[in-house]
Coordinates of C-alpha atoms and ligand atoms in Angstrom, one line a residue:
M69 CA 116.9 142.2 96.2
Y70 CA 114.3 140.0 94.6
V71 CA 110.9 142.1 95.2
D72 CA 107.8 140.2 94.1
S73 CA 105.7 142.3 91.7
M74 CA 102.5 141.4 93.8
V75 CA 102.4 141.3 97.4
Q76 CA 102.8 137.9 98.2
K77 CA 98.8 136.9 98.2
D78 CA 97.9 133.1 98.2
V79 CA 95.2 133.6 95.2
H80 CA 93.9 130.0 96.1
T81 CA 92.4 130.4 99.7
L82 CA 89.3 132.5 100.2
S83 CA 90.1 132.6 104.2
N84 CA 91.3 135.6 105.9
A85 CA 93.3 133.2 108.4
D86 CA 96.4 135.5 107.5
V87 CA 95.0 138.0 109.9
I88 CA 93.2 135.9 112.5
E89 CA 95.7 133.4 114.2
M90 CA 94.3 129.8 113.6
Q91 CA 96.0 128.1 116.9
H92 CA 94.5 124.6 116.8
L93 CA 91.9 122.4 115.3
D94 CA 89.7 119.6 116.8
L95 CA 88.2 117.6 114.7
D96 CA 85.3 115.0 115.5
I97 CA 84.0 112.9 112.4
D98 CA 82.2 110.0 111.8
V99 CA 82.8 108.2 108.4
D100 CA 79.8 106.5 106.9
M101 CA 81.2 104.2 104.2
E102 CA 78.0 103.2 103.0
K103 CA 76.6 106.7 102.4
K104 CA 80.2 107.7 101.3
Q105 CA 80.0 110.8 103.6
I106 CA 82.1 112.4 106.4
N107 CA 80.0 114.1 108.9
G108 CA 80.9 115.7 112.3
F109 CA 82.6 119.2 113.6
A110 CA 85.4 121.1 113.5
V111 CA 86.3 123.4 116.5
W112 CA 89.0 126.2 115.5
K113 CA 90.9 127.8 118.2
I114 CA 91.5 131.3 117.2
N115 CA 93.2 134.3 118.6
N116 CA 91.5 137.5 116.8
R117 CA 94.4 139.8 118.1
N118 CA 93.5 142.1 114.8
K119 CA 90.1 142.4 115.9
I120 CA 88.6 141.3 112.6
H121 CA 84.6 141.1 112.6
E122 CA 84.3 137.8 110.6
L123 CA 86.2 134.7 110.2
K124 CA 86.3 133.5 106.4
L125 CA 87.1 129.7 105.8
D126 CA 87.4 127.6 102.9
T127 CA 84.7 125.0 101.7
Y128 CA 84.3 123.1 98.7
D129 CA 80.9 120.9 98.5
L130 CA 80.3 121.0 102.2
T131 CA 76.8 121.0 103.7
I132 CA 77.3 123.5 106.8
D133 CA 74.6 122.6 109.7
S134 CA 75.3 124.9 112.1
V135 CA 78.0 127.1 113.7
F136 CA 78.8 128.0 117.2
V137 CA 81.1 130.5 118.5
D138 CA 82.4 130.4 122.1
N139 CA 79.1 128.0 122.4
K140 CA 76.7 130.4 121.0
S141 CA 74.6 129.7 118.0
V142 CA 75.5 132.6 115.4
T143 CA 74.3 133.3 111.7
W144 CA 76.9 132.2 109.1
K145 CA 76.8 132.9 105.4
L146 CA 77.9 130.3 102.6
D147 CA 79.0 132.3 99.4
S148 CA 78.4 130.9 95.9
Q149 CA 80.9 128.6 94.5
I150 CA 83.8 130.1 92.8
K151 CA 85.3 127.9 89.9
F152 CA 88.2 125.6 91.5
L153 CA 88.1 127.6 95.0
G154 CA 84.8 126.5 96.5
S155 CA 82.6 128.7 98.8
A156 CA 83.9 131.1 101.5
L157 CA 82.1 130.4 104.6
H158 CA 81.8 133.7 106.7
I159 CA 81.3 133.7 110.5
P160 CA 80.8 136.6 112.6
I161 CA 83.2 136.9 115.5
K162 CA 83.9 139.2 118.3
D163 CA 87.5 140.8 119.6
S164 CA 87.6 137.9 122.0
S165 CA 86.4 135.2 120.5
R166 CA 88.3 132.0 121.1
F167 CA 86.4 128.8 119.6
V168 CA 84.4 128.4 116.5
K169 CA 82.8 125.1 116.0
I170 CA 81.3 124.0 112.5
H171 CA 78.8 121.1 112.2
Y172 CA 79.1 119.9 108.8
K173 CA 79.2 117.0 106.3
T174 CA 80.9 116.5 103.1
G175 CA 79.1 116.4 99.5
P176 CA 79.2 113.8 96.5
D177 CA 81.9 116.0 94.7
A178 CA 84.4 116.2 97.7
R179 CA 87.5 116.4 95.4
A180 CA 89.8 115.0 98.1
L181 CA 87.8 111.7 99.0
Q182 CA 88.0 108.6 97.2
W183 CA 85.6 106.1 98.3
L184 CA 86.2 102.4 97.4
A185 CA 84.1 99.5 97.2
P186 CA 85.6 96.3 98.1
D187 CA 86.4 95.0 94.6
Q188 CA 88.3 98.1 94.2
T189 CA 90.8 97.2 97.1
H190 CA 93.8 94.8 97.1
D191 CA 92.1 92.4 99.1
K192 CA 88.7 92.9 97.7
R193 CA 87.0 92.3 101.3
S194 CA 86.5 95.6 102.6
P195 CA 85.6 99.0 101.6
F196 CA 88.2 101.8 101.8
L197 CA 88.4 105.4 101.8
Y198 CA 91.1 107.8 101.3
T199 CA 92.0 111.8 101.0
Q200 CA 94.4 113.5 98.8
S201 CA 94.6 117.2 100.4
E202 CA 97.1 118.6 98.3
S203 CA 96.8 121.1 96.5
I204 CA 93.6 122.7 97.6
Y205 CA 91.2 119.8 98.5
A206 CA 91.6 119.8 102.0
R207 CA 88.5 122.5 102.1
S208 CA 86.3 119.4 100.6
W209 CA 86.3 117.6 104.1
I210 CA 87.2 120.1 106.6
P211 CA 86.0 123.7 106.8
C212 CA 89.6 125.4 107.1
P213 CA 91.8 127.9 106.0
D214 CA 93.3 126.2 103.2
G215 CA 96.6 127.5 102.0
P216 CA 100.3 126.4 102.5
G217 CA 100.7 129.2 104.4
V218 CA 98.7 128.9 107.3
R219 CA 99.8 126.2 110.0
F220 CA 97.9 124.8 112.9
T221 CA 98.2 121.7 115.4
Y222 CA 95.2 119.3 115.3
I223 CA 94.0 116.5 117.4
A224 CA 91.1 114.3 115.8
R225 CA 88.7 111.9 116.9
V226 CA 87.5 109.6 114.2
E227 CA 84.5 106.8 114.1
V228 CA 84.5 104.3 111.7
P229 CA 82.7 100.8 111.1
V230 CA 84.0 98.1 113.5
G231 CA 86.4 96.2 111.6
L232 CA 88.2 98.9 109.9
M233 CA 91.0 101.0 111.0
A234 CA 91.5 104.7 110.7
L235 CA 94.8 106.5 110.3
M236 CA 96.0 110.3 109.8
S237 CA 98.9 112.1 109.2
A238 CA 99.5 112.3 113.1
E239 CA 100.3 110.2 116.0
N240 CA 98.2 107.3 115.8
A241 CA 97.1 103.7 117.1
Y242 CA 98.9 100.6 115.5
E243 CA 96.4 98.1 115.7
K244 CA 92.7 98.2 115.4
N245 CA 90.1 98.3 118.0
D246 CA 86.6 96.9 118.9
S247 CA 85.2 100.3 119.0
G248 CA 85.8 102.1 115.6
I249 CA 86.9 105.1 117.3
Y250 CA 90.5 106.2 116.8
T251 CA 92.3 109.3 118.2
F252 CA 95.3 111.3 116.8
K253 CA 97.1 113.9 117.5
M254 CA 99.6 116.2 115.8
D255 CA 101.1 118.8 118.0
I256 CA 103.6 120.1 115.2
P257 CA 101.7 122.7 113.1
I258 CA 101.1 121.8 109.7
P259 CA 99.3 123.7 106.6
A260 CA 95.8 122.2 105.6
Y261 CA 97.2 120.3 102.3
L262 CA 99.1 117.9 104.8
M263 CA 95.5 116.9 106.6
A264 CA 95.3 113.1 105.5
L265 CA 92.8 110.3 106.6
A266 CA 92.8 106.8 105.3
V267 CA 90.0 104.2 106.4
G268 CA 90.2 100.3 105.4
D269 CA 91.0 96.8 106.6
L270 CA 94.9 97.8 107.7
T271 CA 97.3 96.0 109.4
F272 CA 101.0 97.3 110.5
K273 CA 104.5 95.7 110.3
S274 CA 107.6 97.5 111.9
I275 CA 111.0 98.2 109.7
D276 CA 113.1 99.5 112.9
E277 CA 112.2 101.5 115.8
R278 CA 111.0 104.5 114.1
T279 CA 109.8 103.4 110.6
G280 CA 107.1 100.9 109.4
V281 CA 104.5 100.0 107.1
F282 CA 100.6 99.8 106.9
A283 CA 98.9 97.8 104.3
E284 CA 96.0 95.8 103.5
P285 CA 96.7 92.1 105.1
G286 CA 97.3 90.4 101.8
M287 CA 99.8 93.3 100.9
I288 CA 101.9 93.8 104.1
D289 CA 104.5 91.1 103.5
K290 CA 105.4 92.2 100.0
A291 CA 105.4 96.0 101.2
R292 CA 107.4 95.3 104.2
W293 CA 110.2 93.2 102.0
E294 CA 110.3 96.0 99.5
F295 CA 110.6 98.6 102.2
E296 CA 113.6 97.3 104.0
N297 CA 115.8 99.9 103.9
V298 CA 113.4 102.8 104.6
G299 CA 114.6 102.8 108.3
K300 CA 118.3 103.3 106.7
M301 CA 116.8 106.0 104.5
V302 CA 115.7 108.1 107.1
N303 CA 119.3 108.0 108.8
N304 CA 120.8 108.8 105.5
A305 CA 118.6 111.7 105.1
E306 CA 119.5 113.1 108.6
Q307 CA 123.0 112.5 107.7
L308 CA 122.7 115.0 105.0
Y309 CA 120.3 118.0 106.2
G310 CA 119.7 117.4 110.1
P311 CA 117.4 115.7 112.2
Y312 CA 114.1 114.4 111.1
R313 CA 111.8 116.4 113.2
W314 CA 108.4 114.3 113.2
G315 CA 109.3 111.4 115.5
R316 CA 107.9 108.2 113.4
Y317 CA 108.1 108.0 109.9
D318 CA 105.6 105.1 108.6
V319 CA 104.5 104.4 104.9
L320 CA 100.7 103.4 104.1
V321 CA 100.3 101.7 100.7
L322 CA 97.1 102.4 99.4
P323 CA 94.8 100.3 96.9
P324 CA 95.8 100.5 93.1
G325 CA 93.5 103.6 92.4
F326 CA 95.6 106.1 94.3
P327 CA 95.7 108.9 91.9
I328 CA 99.5 109.8 92.3
G329 CA 102.7 108.1 93.3
G330 CA 103.2 109.3 96.9
M331 CA 102.3 112.0 99.0
E332 CA 104.1 113.4 101.9
N333 CA 101.6 113.5 104.6
P334 CA 103.3 114.0 107.9
R335 CA 104.7 111.0 109.8
L336 CA 102.7 109.0 107.4
T337 CA 103.7 108.8 103.6
F338 CA 100.9 107.8 101.5
C339 CA 101.8 105.8 98.5
T340 CA 101.0 103.9 95.5
P341 CA 101.2 100.0 95.4
T342 CA 102.6 100.4 91.7
I343 CA 105.9 101.0 93.3
I344 CA 105.7 97.5 95.1
A345 CA 108.3 96.0 92.0
G346 CA 109.4 93.2 93.7
D347 CA 113.0 93.9 93.8
R348 CA 113.0 97.1 95.4
S349 CA 113.9 99.2 92.2
L350 CA 111.3 102.1 92.5
V351 CA 111.8 102.8 96.4
S352 CA 113.2 106.2 95.7
L353 CA 110.0 107.5 95.5
I354 CA 109.9 107.0 99.3
A355 CA 112.9 108.9 99.5
H356 CA 111.3 111.6 97.8
E357 CA 108.3 111.6 100.2
L358 CA 110.8 111.4 103.0
A359 CA 112.9 114.2 101.9
H360 CA 109.7 116.4 102.0
S361 CA 109.9 116.1 105.5
W362 CA 112.1 118.8 105.2
S363 CA 111.2 120.5 102.0
G364 CA 107.6 121.1 102.2
N365 CA 106.4 119.8 105.7
L366 CA 109.2 121.8 107.5
V367 CA 109.9 124.6 105.0
T368 CA 106.9 125.2 103.1
N369 CA 106.0 127.0 99.7
A370 CA 104.2 130.2 100.6
T371 CA 101.7 130.0 97.9
W372 CA 101.5 127.3 94.8
D373 CA 103.1 129.8 92.8
D374 CA 106.2 128.8 94.6
F375 CA 105.6 125.0 94.3
W376 CA 109.4 124.7 93.0
L377 CA 110.6 125.3 96.3
N378 CA 108.5 122.1 97.9
E379 CA 109.0 119.6 94.6
G380 CA 112.5 121.0 92.9
F381 CA 114.0 120.8 96.5
T382 CA 112.7 117.5 97.3
D383 CA 113.6 115.8 93.9
Y384 CA 117.1 117.3 94.5
F385 CA 117.4 116.0 98.2
E386 CA 115.7 112.8 97.0
R387 CA 118.6 111.9 94.6
R388 CA 121.1 112.8 97.3
I389 CA 119.6 110.1 99.5
T390 CA 119.6 107.7 96.7
E391 CA 123.3 108.7 96.0
Q392 CA 124.2 108.0 99.4
M393 CA 122.4 104.7 99.4
L394 CA 123.3 103.4 96.1
G395 CA 126.0 105.0 94.6
S396 CA 126.4 107.9 91.9
S397 CA 126.3 105.6 89.1
Y398 CA 122.5 104.8 90.4
S399 CA 121.5 108.4 91.3
D400 CA 122.8 109.6 87.9
M401 CA 120.3 107.4 85.9
L402 CA 117.3 109.2 87.9
W403 CA 119.0 112.6 87.0
E404 CA 119.1 111.6 83.4
L405 CA 115.6 110.2 83.3
G406 CA 114.5 113.5 85.1
Y407 CA 116.4 115.8 82.4
Q408 CA 114.7 113.5 79.6
D409 CA 111.2 114.5 81.5
L410 CA 112.2 117.8 81.5
V411 CA 113.2 118.2 77.6
E412 CA 110.0 116.4 76.7
N413 CA 107.7 118.7 79.0
V414 CA 109.3 121.9 78.0
N415 CA 108.4 121.0 74.2
E416 CA 104.9 120.0 75.5
L417 CA 104.4 123.4 77.2
G418 CA 106.3 125.3 74.5
P419 CA 109.8 126.7 75.1
R420 CA 108.6 130.2 75.3
S421 CA 105.7 129.3 77.8
K422 CA 105.4 131.2 81.0
D423 CA 104.3 127.7 82.5
T424 CA 108.0 126.8 82.1
W425 CA 109.3 129.6 84.5
L426 CA 109.9 128.3 88.1
K427 CA 108.1 130.9 89.6
L428 CA 104.3 130.2 88.5
D429 CA 101.8 132.3 87.8
L430 CA 98.5 130.3 88.7
K431 CA 95.8 133.2 89.3
G432 CA 92.6 132.2 88.2
R433 CA 93.7 128.7 87.4
D434 CA 93.4 125.5 89.2
P435 CA 96.8 125.0 91.1
D436 CA 97.0 121.6 89.7
D437 CA 97.8 123.2 86.3
G438 CA 101.2 123.8 88.0
L439 CA 101.5 120.3 88.3
T440 CA 104.1 119.7 85.8
D441 CA 107.8 118.4 85.4
I442 CA 108.9 121.8 85.4
P443 CA 108.8 122.5 89.4
Y444 CA 110.4 118.9 89.9
E445 CA 113.1 118.9 87.1
K446 CA 113.9 122.4 86.2
G447 CA 113.9 123.2 90.0
S448 CA 116.3 120.2 91.0
H449 CA 118.5 120.9 88.2
F450 CA 118.8 124.6 89.2
L451 CA 119.6 123.4 92.6
K452 CA 122.3 120.9 91.0
L453 CA 123.7 123.8 89.2
I454 CA 124.2 125.7 92.4
E455 CA 125.8 122.7 94.0
I456 CA 128.3 122.2 91.1
S457 CA 128.9 125.8 90.8
A458 CA 129.5 126.5 94.7
G459 CA 131.0 123.2 95.5
R460 CA 129.1 120.5 97.2
D461 CA 130.3 121.3 101.0
K462 CA 129.4 125.0 100.7
F463 CA 126.1 124.1 99.2
D464 CA 125.2 121.2 102.1
R465 CA 126.1 123.6 104.7
F466 CA 123.7 126.4 103.3
L467 CA 120.9 123.9 102.7
K468 CA 121.2 122.8 106.2
R469 CA 121.1 126.2 107.4
Y470 CA 118.2 127.1 105.1
F471 CA 116.2 124.3 106.7
D472 CA 117.3 125.3 110.3
D473 CA 116.2 128.9 109.7
H474 CA 113.2 128.3 108.1
A475 CA 111.8 125.4 109.9
F476 CA 108.2 125.2 110.2
K477 CA 107.6 128.3 108.4
T478 CA 106.8 129.1 104.8
I479 CA 108.9 130.9 102.1
T480 CA 108.4 132.6 99.0
T481 CA 110.5 132.1 95.9
E482 CA 112.0 135.5 96.3
A483 CA 112.8 135.3 100.0
F484 CA 114.7 132.3 99.1
L485 CA 116.8 133.9 96.4
N486 CA 117.5 136.8 98.7
Y487 CA 118.5 134.2 101.2
L488 CA 120.7 132.2 98.5
D489 CA 122.2 135.9 97.8
T490 CA 123.3 136.6 101.3
G491 CA 123.9 133.1 102.4
L492 CA 125.8 131.6 99.7
I493 CA 126.8 133.8 96.9
K494 CA 127.8 137.0 98.7
D495 CA 130.5 138.8 97.2
D496 CA 131.2 135.9 94.7
T497 CA 130.3 137.8 91.5
V498 CA 131.8 135.3 89.3
L499 CA 129.5 132.9 91.0
R500 CA 126.7 135.2 90.7
K501 CA 127.2 135.5 87.1
K502 CA 127.9 132.0 86.5
L503 CA 124.2 131.1 88.0
N504 CA 122.1 133.3 85.8
I505 CA 119.3 132.9 88.4
R506 CA 116.6 135.4 86.8
E507 CA 116.9 133.0 83.4
W508 CA 116.1 130.0 85.6
V509 CA 113.6 131.6 87.9
Y510 CA 112.0 134.2 85.7
G511 CA 112.4 132.8 82.3
P512 CA 111.2 130.0 80.0
G513 CA 112.7 126.9 78.9
I514 CA 115.9 125.2 80.0
P515 CA 118.7 127.7 80.1
A516 CA 122.1 126.9 78.5
N517 CA 124.0 126.1 81.7
C518 CA 121.7 123.4 82.7
P519 CA 123.8 120.6 84.3
R520 CA 124.0 117.1 82.7
V521 CA 125.3 114.3 84.7
P522 CA 127.8 111.5 83.4
Q523 CA 126.0 108.6 81.4
E524 CA 128.1 105.9 82.5
R525 CA 125.3 103.1 82.9
F526 CA 123.2 104.7 80.4
S527 CA 125.7 104.6 77.5
K528 CA 126.1 101.0 77.9
V529 CA 122.3 100.7 77.4
D530 CA 122.6 103.0 74.4
D531 CA 124.9 100.4 72.7
E532 CA 122.7 97.9 73.6
R533 CA 119.8 99.4 71.9
D534 CA 122.0 100.2 69.0
R535 CA 123.0 96.5 68.7
F536 CA 119.0 95.4 69.0
L537 CA 118.4 97.9 66.2
N538 CA 120.7 96.2 64.1
D539 CA 119.2 92.8 64.3
V540 CA 121.1 91.2 67.0
P541 CA 118.7 88.9 68.8
P542 CA 117.5 90.3 71.9
L543 CA 118.8 87.4 74.2
Q544 CA 122.3 88.1 73.1
L545 CA 122.2 91.9 74.5
A546 CA 124.1 92.6 77.6
T547 CA 121.3 93.2 80.1
V548 CA 122.3 91.2 83.1
N549 CA 121.8 93.2 86.2
W550 CA 119.8 96.3 84.7
T551 CA 117.7 97.8 87.1
S552 CA 114.2 99.5 86.0
H553 CA 115.9 102.7 85.2
E554 CA 117.9 101.1 82.4
W555 CA 115.3 99.3 80.8
L556 CA 113.3 102.6 80.6
H557 CA 116.2 104.2 79.3
F558 CA 116.4 101.2 76.9
L559 CA 112.9 101.5 75.7
R560 CA 112.6 105.4 76.0
K561 CA 115.1 106.3 73.2
M562 CA 113.8 103.3 70.9
P563 CA 112.5 105.0 67.4
P564 CA 109.1 106.2 67.6
A565 CA 107.5 103.1 66.4
L566 CA 108.6 99.5 66.3
S567 CA 107.6 97.3 64.0
A568 CA 105.1 94.4 65.3
N569 CA 108.0 92.1 64.9
Q570 CA 110.4 93.8 66.6
M571 CA 107.9 94.3 69.6
K572 CA 107.4 90.5 69.5
S573 CA 111.0 89.6 69.7
L574 CA 111.5 91.7 72.7
D575 CA 108.4 90.4 74.4
I576 CA 109.4 86.9 73.8
A577 CA 112.9 87.5 75.3
F578 CA 112.1 90.0 78.1
N579 CA 108.4 89.3 78.6
F580 CA 107.5 93.0 79.0
T581 CA 103.9 92.4 78.4
N582 CA 103.8 90.6 81.7
T583 CA 106.2 92.5 83.7
G584 CA 105.4 93.3 87.4
N585 CA 107.0 96.5 87.2
S586 CA 104.5 99.2 86.5
E587 CA 106.9 102.0 85.1
I588 CA 107.9 99.3 82.3
A589 CA 104.7 98.3 81.9
D590 CA 103.3 101.9 81.2
L591 CA 105.8 102.3 78.6
W592 CA 105.4 99.3 77.0
F593 CA 102.0 99.8 76.6
I594 CA 102.5 103.1 75.2
M595 CA 104.9 101.4 72.6
S596 CA 102.5 98.9 72.0
V597 CA 99.6 101.3 71.3
R598 CA 101.7 102.9 68.8
A599 CA 103.2 99.6 66.9
N600 CA 99.7 98.3 67.0
Y601 CA 100.9 95.3 69.0
T602 CA 97.7 93.6 70.0
F603 CA 99.1 90.7 71.7
A604 CA 99.9 93.2 74.9
Y605 CA 96.3 94.8 74.9
P606 CA 94.6 92.2 77.3
A607 CA 97.5 92.8 79.9
M608 CA 97.0 96.7 79.1
E609 CA 93.5 96.3 79.9
N610 CA 94.2 94.6 83.1
F611 CA 96.6 97.7 84.3
L612 CA 93.8 100.3 83.1
S613 CA 91.5 98.6 84.9
S614 CA 93.0 98.8 88.4
V615 CA 95.9 101.6 88.3
G616 CA 94.7 104.8 89.1
R617 CA 98.1 106.6 89.0
R618 CA 97.4 109.9 86.7
K619 CA 101.1 109.5 85.7
F620 CA 100.7 106.4 84.0
L621 CA 97.1 106.8 82.7
E622 CA 97.5 109.9 81.1
P623 CA 100.0 109.3 78.8
L624 CA 98.7 106.0 77.9
Y625 CA 95.2 107.4 77.4
G626 CA 96.7 109.8 75.4
E627 CA 98.7 107.6 73.1
M628 CA 95.4 105.9 72.3
V629 CA 93.5 109.0 71.5
K630 CA 96.0 110.1 69.0
N631 CA 94.6 107.7 66.4
P632 CA 91.2 107.4 65.5
K633 CA 90.9 103.6 65.6
N634 CA 92.4 103.4 69.2
A635 CA 90.3 106.4 70.4
E636 CA 87.4 103.9 70.0
M637 CA 89.1 101.7 72.5
A638 CA 90.2 104.3 74.7
K639 CA 86.8 105.4 75.1
R640 CA 85.3 101.8 75.6
L641 CA 87.7 101.3 78.4
Y642 CA 87.7 104.4 80.0
E643 CA 83.8 104.2 80.1
R644 CA 84.3 100.8 82.0
F645 CA 87.1 101.7 84.3
R646 CA 86.4 105.6 85.2
K647 CA 84.7 104.5 88.3
N648 CA 87.9 102.9 89.6
Y649 CA 89.7 106.4 89.4
H650 CA 90.2 109.0 91.7
P651 CA 87.6 112.4 91.1
L652 CA 90.9 114.3 90.1
A653 CA 92.2 111.4 87.8
Q654 CA 88.6 111.5 86.4
E655 CA 88.8 115.3 85.7
S656 CA 92.1 115.1 83.8
L657 CA 91.0 111.9 81.9
D658 CA 87.7 113.3 80.7
K659 CA 89.5 116.2 79.0
I660 CA 92.0 113.5 77.3
V661 CA 89.5 110.7 76.5
L662 CA 86.1 112.3 76.2
K663 CA 87.5 116.0 75.3
K664 CA 85.3 117.6 77.9
Ligands
LIG748 N1 103.6 116.3 96.9 C1 103.5 115.6 95.9 C2 102.2 115.0 95.4 C3 101.4 116.2 95.1 C4 101.7 117.5 94.3 C5 99.9 115.9 94.9 C6 100.8 118.5 94.0 C7 99.2 116.9 94.6 C8 99.6 118.2 94.1 C9 104.3 114.3 96.0 O1 105.5 114.5 96.7 C10 105.1 113.8 94.8 O2 105.6 114.8 94.2 N2 104.6 112.8 94.3 C11 105.3 112.4 92.8 C12 106.3 111.1 93.2 C13 107.8 111.5 93.0 C14 108.8 110.5 93.1 C15 107.9 112.6 91.7 C16 104.2 111.4 92.2 O3 103.0 111.1 92.9 O4 104.2 111.1 91.0
LIG749 ZN1 106.9 115.7 95.8

């Protein structure tokens, strides 16, 4: 038996919704794009079966205007702000209380919201707003029980300026209307971190009967082409682990400032336009967000300390989908790049660091601190180890049962390990010994039994890189049909700093400076800074001015500040472009560039 030393308590919520049933949310909000404010009310339908005297909800930088319980005004209290967590809102309730209505407005520091001026969008014509609620930012735009362990259904009425369209993680309209009023329904219970809203000049194109894509008009055709296979992806995922249970699956392409790659908002994945490479080579990110429809949205990590149950499972599932669609020589490249990330990340965090355990300890910290490659890559490699050791068929049957047995529930690391023990390992003591579970979950670094995949395609890349380093002219290298992944591996494993001449010869042959592929561009710019290859700087500046994805910005600015000469440039550029980045990206980049 795996017993958690602490009782499973979510340390990142101030709400007491674990003892009061939060059945449903009825949200009614106005989105003021000029004031940059959301204003309206939330009605929580509760069942106070434990006869508690007050309901506590999470808020962050919200102004509370008034609170009514069953239509009667009540005296509420807002605590002072706790770092990271915000302020608990205390509302007196009775045993029989049913409806708690809160009138509120969002504040200027709402961490979930990014308000874009027209020139920060793709089409540069209309303003745009989007939310990013994971991990604990839903509370900055809705007073709510903001922990992954509490689920509720919702309906919403959202009023936006006429001419714009609103979308949520729910059943929604597919066309703009003349009233600017949009209504939404999510009748499957979801946790607060999956609440999502986007407002902008948006249009839709379908892919097949249940999938489609939303984007700004100037982006929609490119996006529709890139996502051609998303319908098939859903079918493939279903073949692996059972039915897709959310009805439709659509993708919304956001403006370039979106701080992450993708977010698995139910029924409507939010994604960065930086995966639209023009050759469908970065679409595995959609496989990842889609996979969350099982791991995460259906079976949810109980607390952010159990984050690997969301992300490790999803990375594993993503690669299985990709393998089904493009073959194992392709998915093995994703596994290998992931392994490289894991090695690098363990080195950065320190091989003995507790932050490299799968089970995290984020008490008193920002849950974003847990957002490293560990839950993703150590998590997915652990599952791959189980797959290899137990056999794929057996593991697949186990996983399918896992999703069925825990559907619409949350799960802790310990409950999963117990389920694994009784459902898969059973009395197979050899298997149990082979897995060495405790070292993976409650131990640092990369365990010795970490699996590696065959290097079929990458070993060819290694050969070509060697030839280049032995002065074979770049155009004579055998690079036909290389995907983004091969190029990434080619560049990643170059010696730490190439000479400006080597950079130039690669650039002349392959035009990396002007590549439309964001993954390659980011790595190339990092190498350019290292090699002082100034020819790439104007393109790099352009990249930094529009792209808001933290995964790209942090290492690139990070590389610049390593050297005092470039640190000046980093500061200058950052001061110009900071306003284009999401508040959460600003927070982490302030630390890197401004050393705040
Ligand atoms: N759920 C995550 C994004 C997230 C995690 C946001 C924690 C905030 C806090 C999403 O599914 C994700 O993992 N996105 C990755 C892409 C993926 C292919 C690894 C990203 O954005 O880079
Ligand atoms: Zn994910």
